[in-house]
Short mmCIF file of C-alpha atoms and ligand atoms in Angstrom, two decimals:
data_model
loop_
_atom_site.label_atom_id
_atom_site.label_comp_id
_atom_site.label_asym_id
_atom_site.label_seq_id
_atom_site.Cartn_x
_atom_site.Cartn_y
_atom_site.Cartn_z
CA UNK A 93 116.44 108.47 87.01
CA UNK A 94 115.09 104.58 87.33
CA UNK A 95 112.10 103.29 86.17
CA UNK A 96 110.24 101.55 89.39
CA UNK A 97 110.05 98.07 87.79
CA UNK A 98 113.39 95.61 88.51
CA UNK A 99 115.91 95.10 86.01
CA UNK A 100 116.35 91.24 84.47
CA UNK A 101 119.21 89.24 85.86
CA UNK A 102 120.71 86.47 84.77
CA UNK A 103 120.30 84.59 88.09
CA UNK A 104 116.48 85.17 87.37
CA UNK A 105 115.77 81.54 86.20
CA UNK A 106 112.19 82.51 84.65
CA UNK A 107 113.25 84.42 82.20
CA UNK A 108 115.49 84.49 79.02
CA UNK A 109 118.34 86.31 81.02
CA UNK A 110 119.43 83.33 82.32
CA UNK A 111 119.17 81.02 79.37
CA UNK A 112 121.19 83.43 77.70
CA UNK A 113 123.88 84.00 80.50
CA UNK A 114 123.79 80.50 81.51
CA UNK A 115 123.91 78.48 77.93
CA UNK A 116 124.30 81.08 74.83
CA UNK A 117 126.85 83.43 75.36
CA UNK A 118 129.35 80.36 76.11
CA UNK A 119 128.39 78.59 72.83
CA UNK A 120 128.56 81.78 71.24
CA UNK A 121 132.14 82.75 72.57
CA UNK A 122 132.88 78.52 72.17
CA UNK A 123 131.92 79.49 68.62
CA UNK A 124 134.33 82.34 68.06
CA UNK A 125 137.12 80.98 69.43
CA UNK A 126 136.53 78.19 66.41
CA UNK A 127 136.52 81.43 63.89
CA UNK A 128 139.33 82.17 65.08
CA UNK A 129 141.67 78.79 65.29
CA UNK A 130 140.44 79.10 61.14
CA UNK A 131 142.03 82.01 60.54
CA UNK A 132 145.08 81.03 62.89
CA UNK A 133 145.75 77.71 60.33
CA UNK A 134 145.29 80.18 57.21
CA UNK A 135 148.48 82.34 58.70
CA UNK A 136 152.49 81.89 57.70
CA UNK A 137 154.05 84.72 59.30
CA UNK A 138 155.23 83.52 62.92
CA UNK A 139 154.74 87.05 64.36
CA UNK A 140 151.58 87.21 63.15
CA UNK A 141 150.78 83.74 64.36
CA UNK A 142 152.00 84.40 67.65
CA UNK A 143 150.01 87.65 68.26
CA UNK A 144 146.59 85.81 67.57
CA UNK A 145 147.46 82.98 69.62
CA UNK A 146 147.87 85.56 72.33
CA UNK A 147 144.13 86.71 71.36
CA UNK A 148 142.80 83.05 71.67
CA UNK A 149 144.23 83.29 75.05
CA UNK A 150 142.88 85.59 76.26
CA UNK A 151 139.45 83.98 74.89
CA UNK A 152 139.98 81.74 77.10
CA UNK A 153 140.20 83.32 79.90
CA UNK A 154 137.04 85.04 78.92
CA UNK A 155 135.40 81.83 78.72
CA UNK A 156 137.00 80.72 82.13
CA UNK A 157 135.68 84.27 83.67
CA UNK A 158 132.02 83.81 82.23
CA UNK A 159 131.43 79.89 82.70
CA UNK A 160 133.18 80.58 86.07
CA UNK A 161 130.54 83.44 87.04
CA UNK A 162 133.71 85.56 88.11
CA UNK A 163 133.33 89.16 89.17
CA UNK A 164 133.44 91.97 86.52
CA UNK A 165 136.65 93.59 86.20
CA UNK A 166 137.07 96.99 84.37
CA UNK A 167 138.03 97.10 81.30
CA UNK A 168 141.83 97.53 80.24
CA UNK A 169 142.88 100.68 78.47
CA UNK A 170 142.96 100.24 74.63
CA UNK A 171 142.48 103.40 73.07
CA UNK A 172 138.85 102.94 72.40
CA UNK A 173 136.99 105.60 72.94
CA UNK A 174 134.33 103.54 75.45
CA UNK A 175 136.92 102.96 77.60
CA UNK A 176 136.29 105.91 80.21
CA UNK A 177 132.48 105.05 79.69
CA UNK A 178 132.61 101.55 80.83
CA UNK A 179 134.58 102.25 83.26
CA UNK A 180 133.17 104.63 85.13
CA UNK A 181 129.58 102.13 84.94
CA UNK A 182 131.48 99.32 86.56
CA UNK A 183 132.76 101.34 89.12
CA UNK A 184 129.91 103.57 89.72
CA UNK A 185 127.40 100.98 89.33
CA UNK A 186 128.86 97.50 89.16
CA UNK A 187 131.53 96.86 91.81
CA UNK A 188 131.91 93.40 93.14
CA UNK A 189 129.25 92.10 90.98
CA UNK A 190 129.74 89.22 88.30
CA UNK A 191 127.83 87.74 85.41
CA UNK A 192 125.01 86.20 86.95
CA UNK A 193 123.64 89.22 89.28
CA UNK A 194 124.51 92.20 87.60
CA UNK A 195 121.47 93.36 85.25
CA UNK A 196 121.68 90.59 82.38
CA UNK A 197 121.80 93.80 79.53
CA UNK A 198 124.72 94.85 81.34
CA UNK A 199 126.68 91.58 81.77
CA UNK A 200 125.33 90.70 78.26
CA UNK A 201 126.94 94.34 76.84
CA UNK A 202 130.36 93.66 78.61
CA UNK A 203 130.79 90.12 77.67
CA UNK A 204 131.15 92.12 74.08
CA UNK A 205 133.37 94.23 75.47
CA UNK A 206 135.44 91.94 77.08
CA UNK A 207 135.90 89.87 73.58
CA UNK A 208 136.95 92.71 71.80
CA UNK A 209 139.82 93.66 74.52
CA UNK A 210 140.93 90.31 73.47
CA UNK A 211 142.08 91.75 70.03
CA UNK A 212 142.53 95.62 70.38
CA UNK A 213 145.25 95.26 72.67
CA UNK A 214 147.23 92.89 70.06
CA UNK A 215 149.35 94.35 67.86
CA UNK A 216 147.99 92.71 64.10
CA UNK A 217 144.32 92.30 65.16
CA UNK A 218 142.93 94.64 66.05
CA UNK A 219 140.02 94.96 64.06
CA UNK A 220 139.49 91.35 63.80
CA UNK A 221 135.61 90.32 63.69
CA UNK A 222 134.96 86.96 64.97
CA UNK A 223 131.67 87.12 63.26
CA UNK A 224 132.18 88.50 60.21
CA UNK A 225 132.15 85.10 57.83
CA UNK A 226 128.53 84.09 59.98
CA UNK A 227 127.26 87.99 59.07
CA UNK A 228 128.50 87.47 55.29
CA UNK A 229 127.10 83.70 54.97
CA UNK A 230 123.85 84.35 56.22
CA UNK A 231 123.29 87.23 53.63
CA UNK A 232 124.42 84.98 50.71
CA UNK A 233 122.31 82.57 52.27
CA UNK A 234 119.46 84.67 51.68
CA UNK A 235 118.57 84.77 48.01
CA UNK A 236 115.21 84.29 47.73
CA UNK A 237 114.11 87.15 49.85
CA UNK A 238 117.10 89.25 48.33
CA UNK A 239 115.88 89.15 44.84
CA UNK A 240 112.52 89.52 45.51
CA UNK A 241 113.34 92.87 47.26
CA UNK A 242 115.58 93.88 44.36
CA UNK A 243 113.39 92.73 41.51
CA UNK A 244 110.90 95.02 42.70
CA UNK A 245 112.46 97.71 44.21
CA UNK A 246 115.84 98.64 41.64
CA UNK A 247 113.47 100.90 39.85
CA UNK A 248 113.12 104.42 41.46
CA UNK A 249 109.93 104.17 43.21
CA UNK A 250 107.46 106.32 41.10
CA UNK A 251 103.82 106.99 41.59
CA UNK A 252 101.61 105.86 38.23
CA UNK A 253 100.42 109.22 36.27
CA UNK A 254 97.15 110.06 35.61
CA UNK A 255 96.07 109.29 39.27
CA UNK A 256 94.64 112.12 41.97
CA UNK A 257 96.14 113.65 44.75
CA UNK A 258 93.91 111.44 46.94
CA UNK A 259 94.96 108.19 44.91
CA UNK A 260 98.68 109.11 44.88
CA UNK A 261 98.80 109.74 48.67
CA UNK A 262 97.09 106.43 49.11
CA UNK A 263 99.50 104.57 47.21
CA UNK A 264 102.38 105.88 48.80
CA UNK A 265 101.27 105.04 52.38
CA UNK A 266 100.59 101.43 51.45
CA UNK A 267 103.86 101.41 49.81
CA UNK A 268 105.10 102.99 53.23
CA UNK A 269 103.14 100.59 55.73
CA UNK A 270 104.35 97.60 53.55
CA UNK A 271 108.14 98.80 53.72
CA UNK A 272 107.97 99.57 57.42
CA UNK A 273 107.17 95.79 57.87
CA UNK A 274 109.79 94.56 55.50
CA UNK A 275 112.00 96.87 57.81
CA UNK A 276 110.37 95.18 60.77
CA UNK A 277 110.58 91.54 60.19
CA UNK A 278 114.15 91.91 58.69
CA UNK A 279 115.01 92.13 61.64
CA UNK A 280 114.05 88.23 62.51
CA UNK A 281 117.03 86.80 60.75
CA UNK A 282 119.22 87.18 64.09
CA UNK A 283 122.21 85.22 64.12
CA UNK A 284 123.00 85.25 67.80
CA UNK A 285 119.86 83.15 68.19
CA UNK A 286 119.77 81.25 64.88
CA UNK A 287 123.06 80.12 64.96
CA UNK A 288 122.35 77.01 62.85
CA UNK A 289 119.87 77.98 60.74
CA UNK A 290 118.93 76.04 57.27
CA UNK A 291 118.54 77.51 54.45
CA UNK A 292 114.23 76.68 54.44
CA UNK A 293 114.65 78.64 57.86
CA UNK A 294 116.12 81.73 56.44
CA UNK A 295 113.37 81.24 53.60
CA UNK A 296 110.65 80.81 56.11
CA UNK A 297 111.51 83.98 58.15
CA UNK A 298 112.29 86.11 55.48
CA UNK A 299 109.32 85.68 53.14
CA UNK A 300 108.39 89.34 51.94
CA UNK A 301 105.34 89.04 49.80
CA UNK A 302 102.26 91.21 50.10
CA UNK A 303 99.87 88.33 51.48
CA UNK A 304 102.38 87.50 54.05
CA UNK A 305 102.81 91.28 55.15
CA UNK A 306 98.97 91.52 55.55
CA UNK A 307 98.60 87.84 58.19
CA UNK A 308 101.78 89.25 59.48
CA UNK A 309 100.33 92.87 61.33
CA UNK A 310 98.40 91.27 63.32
CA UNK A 311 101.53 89.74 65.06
CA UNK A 312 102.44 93.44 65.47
CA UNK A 313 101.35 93.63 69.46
CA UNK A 314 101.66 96.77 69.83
CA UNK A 315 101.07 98.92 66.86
CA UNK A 316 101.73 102.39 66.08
CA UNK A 317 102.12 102.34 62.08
CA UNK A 318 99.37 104.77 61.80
CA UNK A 319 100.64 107.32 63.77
CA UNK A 320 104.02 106.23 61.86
CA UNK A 321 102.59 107.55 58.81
CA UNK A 322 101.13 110.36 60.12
CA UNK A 323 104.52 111.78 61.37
CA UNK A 324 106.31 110.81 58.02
CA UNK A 325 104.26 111.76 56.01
CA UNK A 326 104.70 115.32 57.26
CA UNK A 327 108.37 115.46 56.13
CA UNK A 328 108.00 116.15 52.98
CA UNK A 329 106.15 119.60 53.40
CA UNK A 330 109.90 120.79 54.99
CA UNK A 331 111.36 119.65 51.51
CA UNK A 332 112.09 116.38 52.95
CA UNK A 333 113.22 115.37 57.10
CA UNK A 334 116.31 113.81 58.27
CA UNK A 335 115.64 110.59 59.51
CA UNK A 336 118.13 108.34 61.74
CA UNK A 337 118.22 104.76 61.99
CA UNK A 338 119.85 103.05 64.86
CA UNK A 339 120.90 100.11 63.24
CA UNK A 340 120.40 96.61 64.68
CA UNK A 341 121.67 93.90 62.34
CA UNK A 342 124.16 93.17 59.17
CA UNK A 343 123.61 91.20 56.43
CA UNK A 344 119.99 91.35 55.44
CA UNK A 345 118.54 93.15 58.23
CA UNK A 346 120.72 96.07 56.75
CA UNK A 347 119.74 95.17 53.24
CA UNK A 348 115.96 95.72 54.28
CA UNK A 349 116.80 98.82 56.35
CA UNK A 350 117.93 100.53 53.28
CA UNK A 351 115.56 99.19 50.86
CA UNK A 352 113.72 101.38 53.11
CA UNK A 353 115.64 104.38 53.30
CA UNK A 354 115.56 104.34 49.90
CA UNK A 355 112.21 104.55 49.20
CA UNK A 356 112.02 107.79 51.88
CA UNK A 357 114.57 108.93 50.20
CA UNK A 358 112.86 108.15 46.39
CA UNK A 359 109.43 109.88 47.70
CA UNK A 360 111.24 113.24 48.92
CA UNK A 361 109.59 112.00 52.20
CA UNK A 362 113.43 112.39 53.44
CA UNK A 363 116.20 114.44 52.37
CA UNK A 364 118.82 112.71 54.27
CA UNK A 365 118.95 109.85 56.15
CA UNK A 366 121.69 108.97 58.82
CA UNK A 367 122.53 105.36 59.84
CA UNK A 368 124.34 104.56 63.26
CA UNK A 369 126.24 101.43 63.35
CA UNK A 370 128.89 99.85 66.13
CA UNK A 371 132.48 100.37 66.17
CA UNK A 372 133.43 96.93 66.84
CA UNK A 373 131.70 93.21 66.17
CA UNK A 374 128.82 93.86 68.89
CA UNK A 375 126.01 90.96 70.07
CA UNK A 376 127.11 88.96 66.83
CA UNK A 377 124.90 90.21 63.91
CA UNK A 378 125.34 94.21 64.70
CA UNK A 379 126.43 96.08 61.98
CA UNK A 380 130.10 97.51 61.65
CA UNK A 381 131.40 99.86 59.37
CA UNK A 382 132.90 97.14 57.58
CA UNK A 383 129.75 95.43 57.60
CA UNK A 384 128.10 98.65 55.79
CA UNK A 385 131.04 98.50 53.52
CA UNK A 386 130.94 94.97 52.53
CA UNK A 387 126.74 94.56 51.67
CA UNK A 388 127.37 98.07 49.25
CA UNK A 389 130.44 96.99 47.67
CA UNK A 390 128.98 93.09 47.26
CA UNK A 391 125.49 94.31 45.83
CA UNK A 392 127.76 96.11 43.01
CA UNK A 393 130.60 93.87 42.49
CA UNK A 394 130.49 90.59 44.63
CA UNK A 395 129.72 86.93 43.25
CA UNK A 396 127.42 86.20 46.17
CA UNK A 397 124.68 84.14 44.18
CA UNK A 398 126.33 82.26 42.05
CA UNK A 399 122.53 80.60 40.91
CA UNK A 400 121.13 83.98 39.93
CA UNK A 401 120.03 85.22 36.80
CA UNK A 402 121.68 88.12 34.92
CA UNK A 403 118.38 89.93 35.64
CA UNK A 404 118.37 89.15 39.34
CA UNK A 405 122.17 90.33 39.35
CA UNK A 406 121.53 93.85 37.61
CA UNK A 407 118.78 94.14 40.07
CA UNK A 408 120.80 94.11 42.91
CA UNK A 409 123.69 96.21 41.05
CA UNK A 410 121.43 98.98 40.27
CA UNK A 411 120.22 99.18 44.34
CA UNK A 412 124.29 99.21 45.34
CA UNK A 413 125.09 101.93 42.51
CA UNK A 414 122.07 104.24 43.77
CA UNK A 415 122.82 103.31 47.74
CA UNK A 416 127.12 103.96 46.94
CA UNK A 417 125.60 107.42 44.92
CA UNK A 418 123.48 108.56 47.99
CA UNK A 419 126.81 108.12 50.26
CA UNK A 420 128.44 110.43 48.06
CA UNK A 421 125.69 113.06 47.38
CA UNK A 422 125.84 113.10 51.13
CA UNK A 423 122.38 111.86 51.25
CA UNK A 424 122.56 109.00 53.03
CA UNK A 425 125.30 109.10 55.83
CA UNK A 426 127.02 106.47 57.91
CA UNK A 427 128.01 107.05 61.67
CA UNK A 428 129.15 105.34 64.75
CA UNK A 429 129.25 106.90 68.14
CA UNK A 430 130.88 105.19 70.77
CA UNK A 431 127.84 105.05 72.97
CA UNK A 432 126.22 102.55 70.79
CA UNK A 433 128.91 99.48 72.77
CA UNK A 434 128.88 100.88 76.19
CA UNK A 435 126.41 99.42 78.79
CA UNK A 436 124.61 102.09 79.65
CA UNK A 437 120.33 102.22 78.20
CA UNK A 438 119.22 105.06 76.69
CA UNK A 439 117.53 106.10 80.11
CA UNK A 440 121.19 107.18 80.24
CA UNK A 441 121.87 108.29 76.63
CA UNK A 442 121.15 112.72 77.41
CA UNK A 443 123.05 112.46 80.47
CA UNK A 444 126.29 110.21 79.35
CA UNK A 445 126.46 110.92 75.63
CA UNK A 446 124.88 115.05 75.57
CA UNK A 447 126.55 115.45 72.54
CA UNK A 448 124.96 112.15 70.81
CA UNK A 449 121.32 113.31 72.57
CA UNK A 450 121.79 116.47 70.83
CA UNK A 451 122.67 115.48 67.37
CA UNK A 452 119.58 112.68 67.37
CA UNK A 453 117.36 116.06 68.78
CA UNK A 454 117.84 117.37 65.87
CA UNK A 455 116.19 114.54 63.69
CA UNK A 456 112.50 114.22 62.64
CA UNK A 457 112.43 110.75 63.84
CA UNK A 458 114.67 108.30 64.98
CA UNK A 459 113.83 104.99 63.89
CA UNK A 460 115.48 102.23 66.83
CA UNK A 461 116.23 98.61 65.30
CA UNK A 462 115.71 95.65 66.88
CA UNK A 463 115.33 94.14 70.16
CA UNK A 464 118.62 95.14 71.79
CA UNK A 465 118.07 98.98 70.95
CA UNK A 466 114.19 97.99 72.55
CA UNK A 467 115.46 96.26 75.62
CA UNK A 468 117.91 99.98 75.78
CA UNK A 469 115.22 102.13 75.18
CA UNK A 470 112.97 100.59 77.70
CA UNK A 471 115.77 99.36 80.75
CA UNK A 472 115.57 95.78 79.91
CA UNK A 473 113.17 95.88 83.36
CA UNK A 474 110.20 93.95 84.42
CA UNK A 475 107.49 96.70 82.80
CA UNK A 476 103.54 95.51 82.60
CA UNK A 477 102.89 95.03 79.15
CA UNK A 478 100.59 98.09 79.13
CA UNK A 479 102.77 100.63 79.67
CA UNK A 480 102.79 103.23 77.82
CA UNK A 481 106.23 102.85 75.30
CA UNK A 482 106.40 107.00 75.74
CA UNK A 483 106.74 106.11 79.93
CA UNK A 484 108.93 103.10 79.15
CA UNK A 485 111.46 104.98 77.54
CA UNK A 486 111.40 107.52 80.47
CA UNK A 487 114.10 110.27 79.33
CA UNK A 488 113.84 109.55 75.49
CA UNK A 489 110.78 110.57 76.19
CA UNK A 490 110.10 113.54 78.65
CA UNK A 491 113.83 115.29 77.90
CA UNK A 492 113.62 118.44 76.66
CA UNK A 493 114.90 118.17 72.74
CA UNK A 494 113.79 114.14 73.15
CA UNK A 495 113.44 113.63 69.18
CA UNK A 496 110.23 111.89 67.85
CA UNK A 497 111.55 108.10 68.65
CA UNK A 498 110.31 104.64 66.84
CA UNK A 499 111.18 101.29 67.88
CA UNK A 500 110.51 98.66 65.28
CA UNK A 501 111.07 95.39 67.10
CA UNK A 502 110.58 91.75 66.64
CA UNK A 503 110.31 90.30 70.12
CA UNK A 504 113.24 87.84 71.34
CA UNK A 505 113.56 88.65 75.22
CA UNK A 506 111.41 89.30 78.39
CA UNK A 507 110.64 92.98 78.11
CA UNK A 508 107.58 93.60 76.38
CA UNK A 509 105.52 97.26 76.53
CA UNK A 510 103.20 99.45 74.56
CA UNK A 511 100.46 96.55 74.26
CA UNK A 512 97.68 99.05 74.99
CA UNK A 513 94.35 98.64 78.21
CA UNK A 514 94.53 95.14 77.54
CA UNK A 515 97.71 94.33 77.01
CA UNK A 516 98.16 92.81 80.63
CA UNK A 517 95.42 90.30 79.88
CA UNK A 518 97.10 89.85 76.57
CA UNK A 519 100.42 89.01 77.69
CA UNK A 520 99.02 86.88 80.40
CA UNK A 521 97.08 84.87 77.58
CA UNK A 522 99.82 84.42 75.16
CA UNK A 523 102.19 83.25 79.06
CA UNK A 524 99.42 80.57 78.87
CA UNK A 525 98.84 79.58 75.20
CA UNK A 526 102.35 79.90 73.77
CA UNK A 527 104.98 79.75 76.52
CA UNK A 528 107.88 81.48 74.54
CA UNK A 529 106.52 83.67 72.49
CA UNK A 530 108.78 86.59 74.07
CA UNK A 531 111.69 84.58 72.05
CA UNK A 532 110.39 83.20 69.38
CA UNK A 533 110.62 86.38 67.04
CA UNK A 534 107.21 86.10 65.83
CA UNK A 535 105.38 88.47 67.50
CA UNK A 536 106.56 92.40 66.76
CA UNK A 537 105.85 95.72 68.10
CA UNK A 538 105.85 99.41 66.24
CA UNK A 539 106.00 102.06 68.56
CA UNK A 540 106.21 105.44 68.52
CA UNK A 541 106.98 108.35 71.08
CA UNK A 542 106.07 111.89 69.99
CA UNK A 543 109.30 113.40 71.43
CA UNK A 544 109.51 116.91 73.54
CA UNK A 545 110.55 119.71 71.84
CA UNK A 546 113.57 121.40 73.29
O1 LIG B 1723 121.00 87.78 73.92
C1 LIG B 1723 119.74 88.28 73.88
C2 LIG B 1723 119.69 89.44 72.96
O2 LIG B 1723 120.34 90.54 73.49
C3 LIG B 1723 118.27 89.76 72.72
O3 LIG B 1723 118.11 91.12 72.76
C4 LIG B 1723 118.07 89.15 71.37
O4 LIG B 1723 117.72 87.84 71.62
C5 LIG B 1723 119.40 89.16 70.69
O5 LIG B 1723 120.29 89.13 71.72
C6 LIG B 1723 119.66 90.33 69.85
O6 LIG B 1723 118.62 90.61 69.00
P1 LIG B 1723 118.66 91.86 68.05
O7 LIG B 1723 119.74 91.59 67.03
O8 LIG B 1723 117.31 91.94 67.44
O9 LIG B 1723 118.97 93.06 68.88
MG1 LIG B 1724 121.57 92.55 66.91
#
């Protein structure tokens, strides 16, 4: 149940597997560990002090195993409920290998895993997220882009009267095809690979305006937002579809996300839509529970802006009342299956998590965030750029009861598909002109698989 193209390894110096096992996940653990000695100094009670020095420990030793290359051990039993997953991968899969030559998505996945062993087994940290003040700075960081989503968006999307059936269809696909790129490209602000961004950075990446949306589609590679539309637009004749986002980032990747939601919701396009987060800090910027939590609760009552008008404020108030309403009208649900931080792809997802594959088989469409869910959905392997995304995604694809399956990705790492005839020639070109541009998060793709019915 492989696809026939090689997975990427870290030892494979070409690509961005090895940057990332060689150079970033060490600053980004080197990083943590520096979260964490702050929140060690900010402690008085000895016990408590004592049981996170254990956890900085055991950091270390983290950092010793992955600097050191050592062999992947399994992971130690702490009640999560991955534990019997990952376990069964390394030892099925993964014995004797270490972080260089195991496939990089699956070294990459149980670096995570190792880091958050380092708390759950302690007795007062167990939920401790080493990225949490990074997730919540960016987002306050973010103002520009946050305002000018809320300024437009707080009030319920409504279609002008007096216009025809023709007219009012039109104007809700272009409000469609422009939110499904604000989706997209929210999904640029990454902090695993902007780790010290400015604040003109943030600004530069997160621009939303309608001129910007319309230069930015042609940096959509491969592009399915037609045939997007076509399968949305659909819902609404079964009084409104379920639709199911696999989240990618916190912060205001998640902001966009639901700005998005919203308006599915808003159009009766959806009835309910289901959002599936992490169970514990995953990959840096992936969104927890607590991360879900946090953007709701700060929208209505947090002090995040402190240069914002009163206007700008109620904007974002009226968003988190409607969003907090949703939760508890049981439109808009929030989930997290423990599949979502194990290291298995999704070529695995119907045979290891049969209870997850049914529950998403039962969506209209399942929207995938992001470029980790991409590099999941499509093996993280050395696929020609003109493969077809349905054939990339092998199982999501051809399984009986596969759901209708999106990925909305902006491009940070070596696997790139769905580019069409010509998308060999096309990758090949932009290998010449633009070395980097499979990192550089400014090229995107919008794919779409049309799912097997069951
Ligand atoms: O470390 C590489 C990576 O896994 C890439 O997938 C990407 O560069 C980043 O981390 C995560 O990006 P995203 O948040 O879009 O999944
Ligand atoms: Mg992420």
């Amino acid at each position: 149940n492989n696809p026939p193209w090689p997975a990427y390894r870290g030892y494979h110096e070409y690509s961005f597997a090895h940057a990332t096992m060689q150079s970033r996940l060490p600053t980004i653990l080197g990083k943590a560990i520096d979260d964490v000695t702050v929140t060690l100094n900010q402690q008085s009670s000895e016990e408590i002090i004592t049981d996170l020095v254990r956890c900085i420990e055991r950091m270390d030793v983290l950092m010793h195993d992955l600097s050191g290359n050592a062999k992947l051990r399994p992971i130690v039993d702490d009640n999560e409920g991955d534990v019997a997953l990952w376990n069964k991968e390394i030892a099925k899969y993964f014995q004797g290998k270490d972080f260089m030559n195991a496939p990089w998505l699956f070294a990459e996945a149980y670096k995570y895993r190792r880091l958050r062993e380092c708390f759950s087994v302690s007795k007062f940290w167990k939920d401790y997220d080493v990225f949490f003040r990074q997730k919540c700075d960016t987002f306050s960081r973010s103002s520009d882009a946050v305002f000018e989503l809320s300024m437009r968006f707080a009030e319920p999307f409504k279609i002008a009267e007096g216009m025809s059936d023709d007219e009012k269809m039109e104007a809700e696909r272009l409000m469609f095809l422009e939110l499904t790129q604000v989706c997209l490209w929210g999904n640029s602000t990454d902090l695993s690979l902007l780790i010290n961004m400015s604040e003109e950075q943030i600004k530069a990446l997160q621009s939303t305006g309608g001129e910007h949306l319309a230069a930015t589609e042609k940096n959509i590679l491969g592009n399915h937002l037609n045939d997007l539309w076509a399968t949305v637009k659909e819902l609404r004749g079964k009084t409104g579809g379920r639709v199911d986002f696999i989240l990618d980032n916190a912060g205001f990747e998640l902001y966009c996300d639901c700005v998005y939601a919203d308006f599915l919701i808003q159009s009766g396009l959806a009835s309910e839509v289901r959002f599936h987060g992490k169970r514990y800090p995953w990959f840096v910027s992936d969104v927890t529970r607590k991360d879900w939590e946090w953007l709701l609760n700060s929208l209505v009552y947090g002090q995040l802006f402190p240069k914002a008008t009163e206007i700008e404020l109620g904007s974002l108030r009226k968003l988190g009342h409607r969003w907090k309403e949703y939760e508890q009208q049981g439109k808009w649900v929030y989930e997290q299956h423990p599949f979502w931080c194990t290291g298995y792809t999704f070529w695995d997802l119907h045979s290891e998590a049969p209870d997850l594959f049914l529950h998403l088989s039962k969506s209209d469409l399942v929207i995938f965030k992001g470029d980790l869910n991409h590099r999941k959905l499509t093996y993280d392997c050395a696929a020609p750029a003109s493969t077809p995304f349905d054939v990339a995604i092998g199982p999501m694809a051809s399984s009986a009861g596969a759901p209708k399956v999106a990925s909305l990705r902006t491009i940070k790492s070596d696997v790139v598909v769905g580019l069409g005839d010509q998308g060999d020639e096309l990758a090949e070109k932009l290998d010449k002109e633009e070395p980097g541009w499979k990192i550089s998060g400014k090229y995107a793709v919008v794919l779409l698989s049309e799912g097997r019915p069951g």
